Short mmCIF file of C-alpha atoms and ligand atoms in Angstrom, two decimals:
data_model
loop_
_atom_site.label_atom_id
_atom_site.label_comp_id
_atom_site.label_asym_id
_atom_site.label_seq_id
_atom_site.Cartn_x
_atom_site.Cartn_y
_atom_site.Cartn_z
CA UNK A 1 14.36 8.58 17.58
CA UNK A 2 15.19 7.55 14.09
CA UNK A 3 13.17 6.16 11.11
CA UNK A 4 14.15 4.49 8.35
CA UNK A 5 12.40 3.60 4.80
CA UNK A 6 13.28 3.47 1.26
CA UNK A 7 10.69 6.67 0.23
CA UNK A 8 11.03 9.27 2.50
CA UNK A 9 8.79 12.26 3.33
CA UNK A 10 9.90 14.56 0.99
CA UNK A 11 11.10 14.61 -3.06
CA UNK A 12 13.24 17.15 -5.08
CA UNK A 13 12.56 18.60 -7.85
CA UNK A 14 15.42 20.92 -9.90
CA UNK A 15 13.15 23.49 -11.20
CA UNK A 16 14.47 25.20 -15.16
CA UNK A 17 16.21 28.34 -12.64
CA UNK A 18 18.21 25.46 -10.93
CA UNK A 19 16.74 25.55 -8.24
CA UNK A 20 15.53 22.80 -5.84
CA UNK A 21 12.19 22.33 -5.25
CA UNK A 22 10.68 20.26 -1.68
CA UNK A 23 7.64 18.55 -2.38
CA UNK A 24 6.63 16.38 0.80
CA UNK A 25 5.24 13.29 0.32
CA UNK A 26 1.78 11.86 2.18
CA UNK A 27 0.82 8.49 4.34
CA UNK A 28 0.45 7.65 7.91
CA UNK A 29 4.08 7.39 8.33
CA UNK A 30 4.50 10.37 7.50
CA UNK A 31 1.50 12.51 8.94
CA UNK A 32 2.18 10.12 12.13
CA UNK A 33 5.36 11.05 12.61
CA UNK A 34 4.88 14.88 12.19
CA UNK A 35 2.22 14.64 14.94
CA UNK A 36 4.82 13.83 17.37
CA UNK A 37 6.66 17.22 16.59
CA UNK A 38 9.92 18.95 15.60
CA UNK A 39 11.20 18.94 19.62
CA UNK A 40 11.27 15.69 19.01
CA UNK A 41 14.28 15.94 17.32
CA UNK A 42 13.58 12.60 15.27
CA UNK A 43 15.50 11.72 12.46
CA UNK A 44 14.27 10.32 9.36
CA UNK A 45 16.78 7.81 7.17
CA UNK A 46 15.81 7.33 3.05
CA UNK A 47 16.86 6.72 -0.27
CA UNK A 48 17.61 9.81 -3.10
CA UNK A 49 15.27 8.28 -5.38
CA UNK A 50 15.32 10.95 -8.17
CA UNK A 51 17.99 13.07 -9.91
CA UNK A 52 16.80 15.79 -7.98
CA UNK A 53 16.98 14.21 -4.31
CA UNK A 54 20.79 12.91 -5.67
CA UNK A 55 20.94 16.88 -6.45
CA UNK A 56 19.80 17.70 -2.82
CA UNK A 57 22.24 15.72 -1.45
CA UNK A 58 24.88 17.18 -3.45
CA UNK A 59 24.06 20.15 -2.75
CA UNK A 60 23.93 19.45 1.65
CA UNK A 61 20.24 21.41 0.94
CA UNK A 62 18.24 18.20 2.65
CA UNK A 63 15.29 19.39 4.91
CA UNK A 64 16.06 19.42 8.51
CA UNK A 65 15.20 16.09 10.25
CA UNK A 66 15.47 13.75 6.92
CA UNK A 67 19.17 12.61 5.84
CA UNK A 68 18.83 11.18 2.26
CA UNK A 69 21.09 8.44 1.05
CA UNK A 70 23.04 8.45 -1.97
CA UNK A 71 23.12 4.62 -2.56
CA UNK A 72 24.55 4.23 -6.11
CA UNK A 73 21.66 3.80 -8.85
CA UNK A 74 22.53 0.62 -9.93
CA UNK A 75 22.96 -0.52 -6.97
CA UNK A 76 19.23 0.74 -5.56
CA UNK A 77 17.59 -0.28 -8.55
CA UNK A 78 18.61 -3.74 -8.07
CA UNK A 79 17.59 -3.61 -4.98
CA UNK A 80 14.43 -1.80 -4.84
CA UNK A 81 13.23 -3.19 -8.38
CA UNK A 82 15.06 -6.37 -8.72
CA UNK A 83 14.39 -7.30 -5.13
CA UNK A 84 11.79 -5.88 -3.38
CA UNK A 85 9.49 -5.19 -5.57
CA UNK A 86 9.85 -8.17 -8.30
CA UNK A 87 10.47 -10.80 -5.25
CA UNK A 88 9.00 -9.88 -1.59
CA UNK A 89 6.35 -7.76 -2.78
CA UNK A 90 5.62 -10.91 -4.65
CA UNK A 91 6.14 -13.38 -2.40
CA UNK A 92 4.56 -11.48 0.52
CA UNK A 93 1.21 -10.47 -1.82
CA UNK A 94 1.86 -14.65 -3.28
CA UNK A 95 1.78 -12.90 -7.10
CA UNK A 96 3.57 -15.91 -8.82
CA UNK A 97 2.10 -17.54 -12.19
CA UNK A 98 4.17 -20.46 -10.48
CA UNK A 99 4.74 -22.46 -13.62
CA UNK A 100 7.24 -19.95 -15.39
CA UNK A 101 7.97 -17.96 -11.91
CA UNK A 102 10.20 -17.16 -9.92
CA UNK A 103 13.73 -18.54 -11.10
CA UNK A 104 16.27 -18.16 -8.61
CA UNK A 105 19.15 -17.83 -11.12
CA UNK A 106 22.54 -16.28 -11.25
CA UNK A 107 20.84 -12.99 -11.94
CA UNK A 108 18.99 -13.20 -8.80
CA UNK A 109 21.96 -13.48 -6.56
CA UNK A 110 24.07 -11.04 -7.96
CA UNK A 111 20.65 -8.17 -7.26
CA UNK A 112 20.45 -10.13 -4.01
CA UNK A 113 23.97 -8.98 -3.32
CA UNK A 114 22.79 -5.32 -4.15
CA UNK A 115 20.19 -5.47 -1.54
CA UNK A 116 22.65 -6.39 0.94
CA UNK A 117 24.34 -3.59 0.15
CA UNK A 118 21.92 -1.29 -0.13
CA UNK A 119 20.36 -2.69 3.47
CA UNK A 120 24.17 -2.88 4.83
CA UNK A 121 24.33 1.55 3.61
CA UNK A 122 21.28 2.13 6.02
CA UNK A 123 22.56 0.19 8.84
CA UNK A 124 25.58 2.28 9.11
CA UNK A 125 23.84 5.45 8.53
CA UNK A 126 21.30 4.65 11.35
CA UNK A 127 24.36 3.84 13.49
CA UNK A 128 26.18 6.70 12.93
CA UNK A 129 23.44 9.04 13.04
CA UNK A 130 21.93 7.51 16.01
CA UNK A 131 22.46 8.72 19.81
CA UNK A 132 23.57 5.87 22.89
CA UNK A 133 19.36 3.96 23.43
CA UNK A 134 17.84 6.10 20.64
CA UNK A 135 14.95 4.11 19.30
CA UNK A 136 15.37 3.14 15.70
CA UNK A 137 12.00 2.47 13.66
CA UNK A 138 12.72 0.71 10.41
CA UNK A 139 10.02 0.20 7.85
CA UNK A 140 8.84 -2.47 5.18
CA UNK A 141 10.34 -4.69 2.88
CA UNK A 142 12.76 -2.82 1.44
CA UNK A 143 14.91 -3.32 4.75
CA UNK A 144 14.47 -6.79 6.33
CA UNK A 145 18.13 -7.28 6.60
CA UNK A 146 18.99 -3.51 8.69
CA UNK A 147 17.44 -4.61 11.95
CA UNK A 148 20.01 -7.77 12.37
CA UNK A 149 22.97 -5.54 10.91
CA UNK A 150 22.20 -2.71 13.28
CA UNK A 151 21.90 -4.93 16.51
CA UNK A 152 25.70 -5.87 15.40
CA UNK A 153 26.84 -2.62 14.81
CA UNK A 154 24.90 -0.65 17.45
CA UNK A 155 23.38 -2.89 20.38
CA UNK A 156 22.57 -0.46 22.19
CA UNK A 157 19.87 0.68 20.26
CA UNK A 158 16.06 0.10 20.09
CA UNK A 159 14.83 -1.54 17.17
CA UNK A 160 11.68 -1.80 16.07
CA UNK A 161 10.24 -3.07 12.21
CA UNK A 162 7.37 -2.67 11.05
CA UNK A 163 5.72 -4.52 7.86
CA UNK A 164 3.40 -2.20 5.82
CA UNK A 165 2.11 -5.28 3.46
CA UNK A 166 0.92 -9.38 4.08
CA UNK A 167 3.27 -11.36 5.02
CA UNK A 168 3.33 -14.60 2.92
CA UNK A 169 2.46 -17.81 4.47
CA UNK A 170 5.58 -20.46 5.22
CA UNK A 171 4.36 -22.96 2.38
CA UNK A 172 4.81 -19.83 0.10
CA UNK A 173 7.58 -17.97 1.51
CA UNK A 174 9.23 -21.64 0.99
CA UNK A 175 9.57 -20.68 -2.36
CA UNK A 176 13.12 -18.39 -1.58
CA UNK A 177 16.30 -20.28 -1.95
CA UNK A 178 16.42 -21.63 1.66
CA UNK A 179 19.75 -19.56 2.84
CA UNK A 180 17.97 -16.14 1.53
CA UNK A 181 14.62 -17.26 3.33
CA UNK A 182 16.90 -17.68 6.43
CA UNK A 183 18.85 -14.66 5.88
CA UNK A 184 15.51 -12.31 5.40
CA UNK A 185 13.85 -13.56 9.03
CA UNK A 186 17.13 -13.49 10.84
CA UNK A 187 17.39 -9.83 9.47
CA UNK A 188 14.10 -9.39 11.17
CA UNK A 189 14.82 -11.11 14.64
CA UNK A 190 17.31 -8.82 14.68
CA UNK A 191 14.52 -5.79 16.14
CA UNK A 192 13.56 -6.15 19.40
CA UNK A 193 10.09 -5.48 18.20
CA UNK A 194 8.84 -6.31 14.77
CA UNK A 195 5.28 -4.80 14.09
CA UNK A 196 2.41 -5.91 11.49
CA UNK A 197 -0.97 -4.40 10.37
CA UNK A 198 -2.59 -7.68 11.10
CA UNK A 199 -3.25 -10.88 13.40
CA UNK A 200 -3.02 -12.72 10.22
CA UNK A 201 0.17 -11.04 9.25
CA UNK A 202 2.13 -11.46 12.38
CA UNK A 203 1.35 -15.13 12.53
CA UNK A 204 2.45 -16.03 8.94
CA UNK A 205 5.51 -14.40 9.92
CA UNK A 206 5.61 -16.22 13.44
CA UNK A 207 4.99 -19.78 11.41
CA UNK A 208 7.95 -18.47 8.86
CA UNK A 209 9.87 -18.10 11.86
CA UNK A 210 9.40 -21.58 13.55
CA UNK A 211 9.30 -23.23 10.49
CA UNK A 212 12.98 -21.70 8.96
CA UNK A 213 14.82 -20.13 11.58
CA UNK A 214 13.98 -21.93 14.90
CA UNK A 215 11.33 -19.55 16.70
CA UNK A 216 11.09 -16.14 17.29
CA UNK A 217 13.98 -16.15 20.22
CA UNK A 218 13.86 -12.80 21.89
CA UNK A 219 12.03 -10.94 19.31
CA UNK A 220 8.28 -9.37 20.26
CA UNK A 221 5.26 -9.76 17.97
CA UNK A 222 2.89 -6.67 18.00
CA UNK A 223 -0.09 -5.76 15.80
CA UNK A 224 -0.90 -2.05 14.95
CA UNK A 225 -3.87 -1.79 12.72
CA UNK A 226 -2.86 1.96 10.67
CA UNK A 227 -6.14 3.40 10.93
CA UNK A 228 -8.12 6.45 8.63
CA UNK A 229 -7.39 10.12 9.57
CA UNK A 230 -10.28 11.57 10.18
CA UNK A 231 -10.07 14.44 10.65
CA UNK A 232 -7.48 15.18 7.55
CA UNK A 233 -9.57 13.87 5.17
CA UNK A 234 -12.84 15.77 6.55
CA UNK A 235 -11.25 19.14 6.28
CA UNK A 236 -9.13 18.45 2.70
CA UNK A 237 -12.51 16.61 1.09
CA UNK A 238 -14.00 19.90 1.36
CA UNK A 239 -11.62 22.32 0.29
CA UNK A 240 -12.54 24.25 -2.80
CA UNK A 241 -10.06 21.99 -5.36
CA UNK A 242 -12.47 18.92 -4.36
CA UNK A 243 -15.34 20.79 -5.13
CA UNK A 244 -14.22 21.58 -8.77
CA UNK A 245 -13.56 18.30 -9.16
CA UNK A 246 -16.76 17.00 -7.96
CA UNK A 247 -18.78 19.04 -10.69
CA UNK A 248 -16.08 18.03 -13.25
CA UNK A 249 -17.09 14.47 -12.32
CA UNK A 250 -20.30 14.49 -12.19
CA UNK A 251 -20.32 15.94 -15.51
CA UNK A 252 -18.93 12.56 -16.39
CA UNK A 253 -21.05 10.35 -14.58
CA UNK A 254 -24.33 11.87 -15.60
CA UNK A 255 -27.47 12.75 -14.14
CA UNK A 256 -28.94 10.22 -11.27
CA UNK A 257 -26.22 7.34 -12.00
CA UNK A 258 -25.24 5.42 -9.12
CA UNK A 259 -21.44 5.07 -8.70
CA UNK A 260 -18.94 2.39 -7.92
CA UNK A 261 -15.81 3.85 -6.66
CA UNK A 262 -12.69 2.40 -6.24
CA UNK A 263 -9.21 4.20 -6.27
CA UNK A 264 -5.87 3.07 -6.47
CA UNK A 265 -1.93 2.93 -6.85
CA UNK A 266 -1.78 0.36 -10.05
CA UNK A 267 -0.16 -2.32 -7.97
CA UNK A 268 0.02 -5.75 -9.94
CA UNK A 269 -1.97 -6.98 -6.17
CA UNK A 270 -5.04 -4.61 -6.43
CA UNK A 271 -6.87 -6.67 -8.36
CA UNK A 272 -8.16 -3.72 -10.47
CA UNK A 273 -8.74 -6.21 -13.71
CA UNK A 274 -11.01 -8.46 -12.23
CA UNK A 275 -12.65 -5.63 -10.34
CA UNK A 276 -13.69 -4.51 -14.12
CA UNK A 277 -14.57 -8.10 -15.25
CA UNK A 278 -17.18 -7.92 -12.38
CA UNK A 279 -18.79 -5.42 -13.65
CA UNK A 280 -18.77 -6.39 -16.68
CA UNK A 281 -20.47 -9.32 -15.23
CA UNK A 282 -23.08 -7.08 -13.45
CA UNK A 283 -23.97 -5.00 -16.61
CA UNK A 284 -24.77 -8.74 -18.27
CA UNK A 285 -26.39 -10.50 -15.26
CA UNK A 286 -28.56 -7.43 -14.70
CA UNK A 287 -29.36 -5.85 -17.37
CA UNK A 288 -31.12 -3.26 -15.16
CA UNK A 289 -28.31 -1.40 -14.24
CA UNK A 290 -27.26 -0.10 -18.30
CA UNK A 291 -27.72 3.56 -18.08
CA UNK A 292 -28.14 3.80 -14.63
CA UNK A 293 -24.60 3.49 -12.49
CA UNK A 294 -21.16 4.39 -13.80
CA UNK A 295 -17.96 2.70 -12.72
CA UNK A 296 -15.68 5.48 -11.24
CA UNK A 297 -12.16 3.63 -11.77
CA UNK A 298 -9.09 5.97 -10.70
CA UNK A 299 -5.55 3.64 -11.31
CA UNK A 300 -2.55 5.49 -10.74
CA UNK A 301 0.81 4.55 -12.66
CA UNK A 302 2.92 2.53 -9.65
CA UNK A 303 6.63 1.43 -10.03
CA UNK A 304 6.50 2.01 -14.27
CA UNK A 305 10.11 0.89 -14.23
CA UNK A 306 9.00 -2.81 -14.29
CA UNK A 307 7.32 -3.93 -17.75
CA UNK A 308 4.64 -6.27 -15.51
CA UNK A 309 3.39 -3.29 -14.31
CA UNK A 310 3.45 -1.60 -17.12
CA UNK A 311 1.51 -4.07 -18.79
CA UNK A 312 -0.71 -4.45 -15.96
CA UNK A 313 -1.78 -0.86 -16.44
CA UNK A 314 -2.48 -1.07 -20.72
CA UNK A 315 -4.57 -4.10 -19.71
CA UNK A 316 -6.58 -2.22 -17.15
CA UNK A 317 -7.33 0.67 -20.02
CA UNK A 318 -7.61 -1.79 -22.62
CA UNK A 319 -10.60 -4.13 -20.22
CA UNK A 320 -12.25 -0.50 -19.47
CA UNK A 321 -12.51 0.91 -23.28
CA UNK A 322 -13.92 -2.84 -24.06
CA UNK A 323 -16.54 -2.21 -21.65
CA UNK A 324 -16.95 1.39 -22.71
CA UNK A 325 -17.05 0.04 -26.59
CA UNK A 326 -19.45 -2.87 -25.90
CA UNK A 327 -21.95 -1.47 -23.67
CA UNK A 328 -21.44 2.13 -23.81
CA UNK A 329 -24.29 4.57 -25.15
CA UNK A 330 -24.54 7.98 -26.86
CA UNK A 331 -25.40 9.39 -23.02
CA UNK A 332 -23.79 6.75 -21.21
CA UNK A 333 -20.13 5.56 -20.69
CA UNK A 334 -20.39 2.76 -18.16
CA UNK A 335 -16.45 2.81 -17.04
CA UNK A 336 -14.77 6.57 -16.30
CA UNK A 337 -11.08 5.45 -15.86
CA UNK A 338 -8.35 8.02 -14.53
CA UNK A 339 -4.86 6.74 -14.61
CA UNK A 340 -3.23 11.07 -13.54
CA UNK A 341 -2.56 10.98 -10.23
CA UNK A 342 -4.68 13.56 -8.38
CA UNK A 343 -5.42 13.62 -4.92
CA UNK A 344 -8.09 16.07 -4.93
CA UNK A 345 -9.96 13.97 -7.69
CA UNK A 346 -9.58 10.54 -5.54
CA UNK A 347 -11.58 13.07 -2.65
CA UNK A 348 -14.38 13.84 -5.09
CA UNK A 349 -14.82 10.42 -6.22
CA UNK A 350 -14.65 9.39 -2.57
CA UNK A 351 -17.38 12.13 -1.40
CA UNK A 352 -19.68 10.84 -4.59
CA UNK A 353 -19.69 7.07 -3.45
CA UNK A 354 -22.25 4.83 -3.37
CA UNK A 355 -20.36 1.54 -3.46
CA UNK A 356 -17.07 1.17 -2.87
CA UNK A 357 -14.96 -1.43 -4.51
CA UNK A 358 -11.92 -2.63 -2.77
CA UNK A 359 -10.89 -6.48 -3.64
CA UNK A 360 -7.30 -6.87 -3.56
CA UNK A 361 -5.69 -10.30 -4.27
CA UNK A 362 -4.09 -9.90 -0.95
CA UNK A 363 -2.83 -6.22 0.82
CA UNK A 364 -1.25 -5.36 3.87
CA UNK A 365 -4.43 -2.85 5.06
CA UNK A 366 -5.54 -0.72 2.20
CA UNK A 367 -6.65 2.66 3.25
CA UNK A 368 -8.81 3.44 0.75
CA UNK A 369 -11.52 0.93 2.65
CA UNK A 370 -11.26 3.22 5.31
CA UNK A 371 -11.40 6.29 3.78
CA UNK A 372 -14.31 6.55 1.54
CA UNK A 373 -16.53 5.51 4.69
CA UNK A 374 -15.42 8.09 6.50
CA UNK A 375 -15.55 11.02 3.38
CA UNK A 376 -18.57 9.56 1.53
CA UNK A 377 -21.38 12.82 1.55
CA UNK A 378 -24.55 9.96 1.71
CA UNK A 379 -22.07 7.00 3.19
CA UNK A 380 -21.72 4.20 1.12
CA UNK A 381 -21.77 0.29 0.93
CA UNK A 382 -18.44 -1.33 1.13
CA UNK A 383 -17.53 -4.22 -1.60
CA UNK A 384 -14.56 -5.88 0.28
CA UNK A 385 -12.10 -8.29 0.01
CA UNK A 386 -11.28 -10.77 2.44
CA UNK A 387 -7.72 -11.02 1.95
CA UNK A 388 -7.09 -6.96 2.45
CA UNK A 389 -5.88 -6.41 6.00
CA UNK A 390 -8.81 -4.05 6.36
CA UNK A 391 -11.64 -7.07 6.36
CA UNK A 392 -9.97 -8.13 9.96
CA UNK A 393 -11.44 -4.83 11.64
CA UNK A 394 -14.40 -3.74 8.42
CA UNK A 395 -15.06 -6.98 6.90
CA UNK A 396 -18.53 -7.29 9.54
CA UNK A 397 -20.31 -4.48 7.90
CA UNK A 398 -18.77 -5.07 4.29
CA UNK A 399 -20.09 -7.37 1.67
CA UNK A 400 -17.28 -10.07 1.71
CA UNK A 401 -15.65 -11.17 -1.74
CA UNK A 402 -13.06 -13.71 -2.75
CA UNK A 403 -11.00 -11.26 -5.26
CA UNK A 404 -11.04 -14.29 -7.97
CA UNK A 405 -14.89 -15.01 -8.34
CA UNK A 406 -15.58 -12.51 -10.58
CA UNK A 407 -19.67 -13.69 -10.50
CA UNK A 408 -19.73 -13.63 -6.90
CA UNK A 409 -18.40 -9.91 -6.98
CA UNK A 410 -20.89 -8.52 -9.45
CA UNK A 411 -23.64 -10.56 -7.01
CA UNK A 412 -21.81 -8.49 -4.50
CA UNK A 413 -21.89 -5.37 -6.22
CA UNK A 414 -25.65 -5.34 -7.32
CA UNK A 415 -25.95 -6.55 -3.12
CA UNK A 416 -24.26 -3.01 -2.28
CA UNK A 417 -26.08 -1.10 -5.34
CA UNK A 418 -29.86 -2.38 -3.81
CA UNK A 419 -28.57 -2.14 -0.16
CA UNK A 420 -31.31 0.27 1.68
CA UNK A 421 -30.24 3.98 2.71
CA UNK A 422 -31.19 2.33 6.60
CA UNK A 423 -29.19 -0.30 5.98
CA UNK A 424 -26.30 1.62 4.15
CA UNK A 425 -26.49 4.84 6.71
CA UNK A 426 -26.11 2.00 9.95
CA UNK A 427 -23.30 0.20 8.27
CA UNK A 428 -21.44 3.42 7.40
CA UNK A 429 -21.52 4.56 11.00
CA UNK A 430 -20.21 1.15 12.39
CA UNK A 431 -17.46 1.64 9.18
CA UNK A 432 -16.32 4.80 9.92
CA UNK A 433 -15.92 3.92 13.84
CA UNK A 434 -14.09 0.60 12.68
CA UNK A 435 -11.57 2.58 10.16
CA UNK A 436 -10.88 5.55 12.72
CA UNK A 437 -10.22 3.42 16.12
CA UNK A 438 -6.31 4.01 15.34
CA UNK A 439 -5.41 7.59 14.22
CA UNK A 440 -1.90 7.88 12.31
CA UNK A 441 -0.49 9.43 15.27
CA UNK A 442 -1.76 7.08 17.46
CA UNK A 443 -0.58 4.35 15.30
CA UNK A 444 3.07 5.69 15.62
CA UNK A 445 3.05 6.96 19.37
CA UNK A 446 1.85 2.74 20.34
CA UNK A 447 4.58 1.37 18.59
CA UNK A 448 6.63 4.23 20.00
CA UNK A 449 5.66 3.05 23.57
CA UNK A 450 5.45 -0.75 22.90
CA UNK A 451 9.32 -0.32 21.57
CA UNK A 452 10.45 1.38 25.06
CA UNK A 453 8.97 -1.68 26.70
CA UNK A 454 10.08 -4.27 24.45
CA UNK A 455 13.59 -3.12 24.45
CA UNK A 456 13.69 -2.75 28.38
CA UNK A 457 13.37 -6.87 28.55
CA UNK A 458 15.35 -7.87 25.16
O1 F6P B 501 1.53 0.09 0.63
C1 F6P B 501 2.55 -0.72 1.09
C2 F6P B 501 3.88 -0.07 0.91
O2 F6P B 501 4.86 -0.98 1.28
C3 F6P B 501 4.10 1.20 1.71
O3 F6P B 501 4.51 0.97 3.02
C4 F6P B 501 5.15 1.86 0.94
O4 F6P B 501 5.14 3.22 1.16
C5 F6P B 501 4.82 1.49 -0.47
O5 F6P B 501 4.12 0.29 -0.44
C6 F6P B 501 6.03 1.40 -1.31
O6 F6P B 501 5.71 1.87 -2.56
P1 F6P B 501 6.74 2.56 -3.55
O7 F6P B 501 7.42 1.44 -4.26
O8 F6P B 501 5.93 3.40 -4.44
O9 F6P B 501 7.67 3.36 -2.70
#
């Protein structure tokens, strides 16, 4: 069995000695995948992504079971930047301001031609690496094009896709010059499987399908909904790092304060800005809550090589010191905002909930909705947004919010601040059973399974 993504799950480091350091990397794919074992003997295709994983490679010091792939820099940051991040992260998670955006120019085709390239290195690699019927699990939007490039290299092989984020709708993904739109789901139809987090994701792509490439053909639909691991989170929530950091912030927070929690990668689709415009709103529409509940904000840096982002993330600091400078007391600092990545901190702020605050513009799952259910010490009343991927299985015992209406959130959020401990303690419970139905291992071993049977009738 083989897998292939852009990040893999593990990054080099070269430490001052010279010396190359492993650090591996989290996510279901990856705690999924190591549930299924070393006798395995699976493979995992990536990208060297720093000067230290080009170093590794170099070197021949890769980890067993992970072949890295020295794609020229230029050449992946065209792709991975130019491409899938600046256009099918935003055409999947429909992040346009449409009057100026996007402009399929000259520039656009020759990074296009990079991410043909950079999808054509994989395909070979999975093909050469890849024993007669091996199963071959590719992953996101990075690689749309390797499943129909690997069915002509290698048809022997099983191949399955699966999307990690939305998938736009066709009036939307109408926006791509029409030969690139064709060329991206034709990539796709190449998999004899091609697997989504969501009903609602699978059928955009299903009407993309009909709409610019004549059906689905051969290709199977399936729907895997990446649940919360339990039982990871349980044990690493209370390890003594989280506890540190759960005295450190309630130091912050002050005495008695009710939190809102919400934690995230600073992805331009999080819709962290108007999550602090909301509360903004809250503190004016009820004056009540001054002094009494601090917004716990954690926004780490994401993709900093793009200036949107980076601008995304100084307007998210400069929104939460406005709020801090306009309402903000001598005892009381209504928005703590962490943008340093730290895993044990995201625990702490989890285990501290009261409310937590997911509203993404649109998002493939998000975890996070599952997880602070299932670490919160006194459970905790979801704020939720109906376009995450997560309101298909949570959004019955959420409180439901369009991510735009900033009023309707901060009604939302003083909902989930007032919502009674019965109330909050059922919810939680139905929540946590929701978020945990589909363990990362699980996840994997279905699609696994659903592959074998697919391929059998392809
Ligand atoms: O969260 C959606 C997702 O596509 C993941 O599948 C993937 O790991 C990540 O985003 C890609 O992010 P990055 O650009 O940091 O690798």
């Amino acid at each position: 069995m083989l897998v292939a993504s852009n990040r893999g799950p593990v990054s080099y480091e070269v430490g001052e000695d010279g010396s190359l350091r492993a650090r591996r990397g989290g996510g279901g794919l990856v705690s999924g995948l190591s549930a299924i074992g070393p006798e395995a003997g699976a493979l995992w295709v990536c990208s060297a992504l720093s000067d230290g994983d080009r170093e590794a490679v170099r070197r021949g010091a890769g980890e067993d079971g992970v072949r890295m792939l020295d794609i020229p820099a230029d050449v992946h940051a065209d792709a991975y930047n130019g491409i899938a991040n600046s256009v099918l992260w935003f055409v999947h998670h429909m992040l346009y301001q449409t009057p100026l955006e996007p402009v399929f120019d000259a520039e656009f085709r020759r990074r296009w031609a990079s991410y043909e390239a950079y999808n054509r290195a994989f395909a070979e690699a999975l093909a050469e690496e890849a024993a007669r019927g091996a199963a071959v699990l590719v992953q996101d939007y990075h690689l749309t094009l390797v499943p129909g490039l690997l069915r002509d290299l290698r048809p022997d092989l099983r191949i399955g896709h699966f999307s990690h984020t939305p998938w736009a709708p066709p009036e939307y993904f109408a926006m791509l010059p029409d030969d690139i739109a064709r060329q991206v789901l034709r990539g796709m139809l190449g998999a004899d499987r091609l697997g989504f987090l969501t009903r609602r994701w699978a059928d955009a792509f299903t009407a993309c399908c009909e709409r610019f490439a004549g059906g689905l053909g051969d290709t199977r639909i399936g729907v895997h909904g990446l649940g919360a691991d339990a039982d990871f989170l349980r044990a690493r929530s209370h390890e003594a790092d989280v506890d540190e950091r759960m005295a450190a912030l309630r130091e912050e927070i002050g005495e008695g304060r009710r939190t809102v929690v919400r934690v995230d990668r600073t992805e331009l689709s999080k819709n962290i800005v108007r999550g602090l415009l909301a509360y903004r709103q809250l503190l004016d529409d009820r004056p009540e809550w001054r002094e009494r509940v601090v917004h716990v904000a954690f926004a780490y840096p994401s993709r900093q090589d793009l200036a949107v982002y980076r601008d995304y993330t100084a307007e998210v600091q400069r929104l939460a010191e406005d709020i801090n400078a306009r309402y903000g007391t001598p005892g009381w600092r209504p928005v703590v905002l962490h943008v340093k990545d730290d895993f044990a901190r995201s625990l702490a702020a989890y285990r501290l909930a009261d409310v937590a605050l997911v509203n993404p513009i649109r998002d493939g799952m998000n975890l996070v909705a599952k997880e602070v259910p299932v670490v919160s010490d006194a459970g905790c009343a979801l704020v939720l947004s109906r376009e995450a991927g997560a309101h298909e299985e949570l959004g019955e015992d959420a409180i439901t919010v369009n991510p735009y209406d900033v009023v309707d959130t901060a009604r939302a959020l003083h909902e989930a601040l007032t919502m009674s401990p019965a109330d909050r303690t059922d919810r939680t419970k139905r929540l946590v059973a929701s978020a945990t139905a589909l363990p990362p291992a699980r996840w994997f071993l279905d699609q696994l399974e659903a592959l074998r049977g697919a391929a059998a009738s392809h």
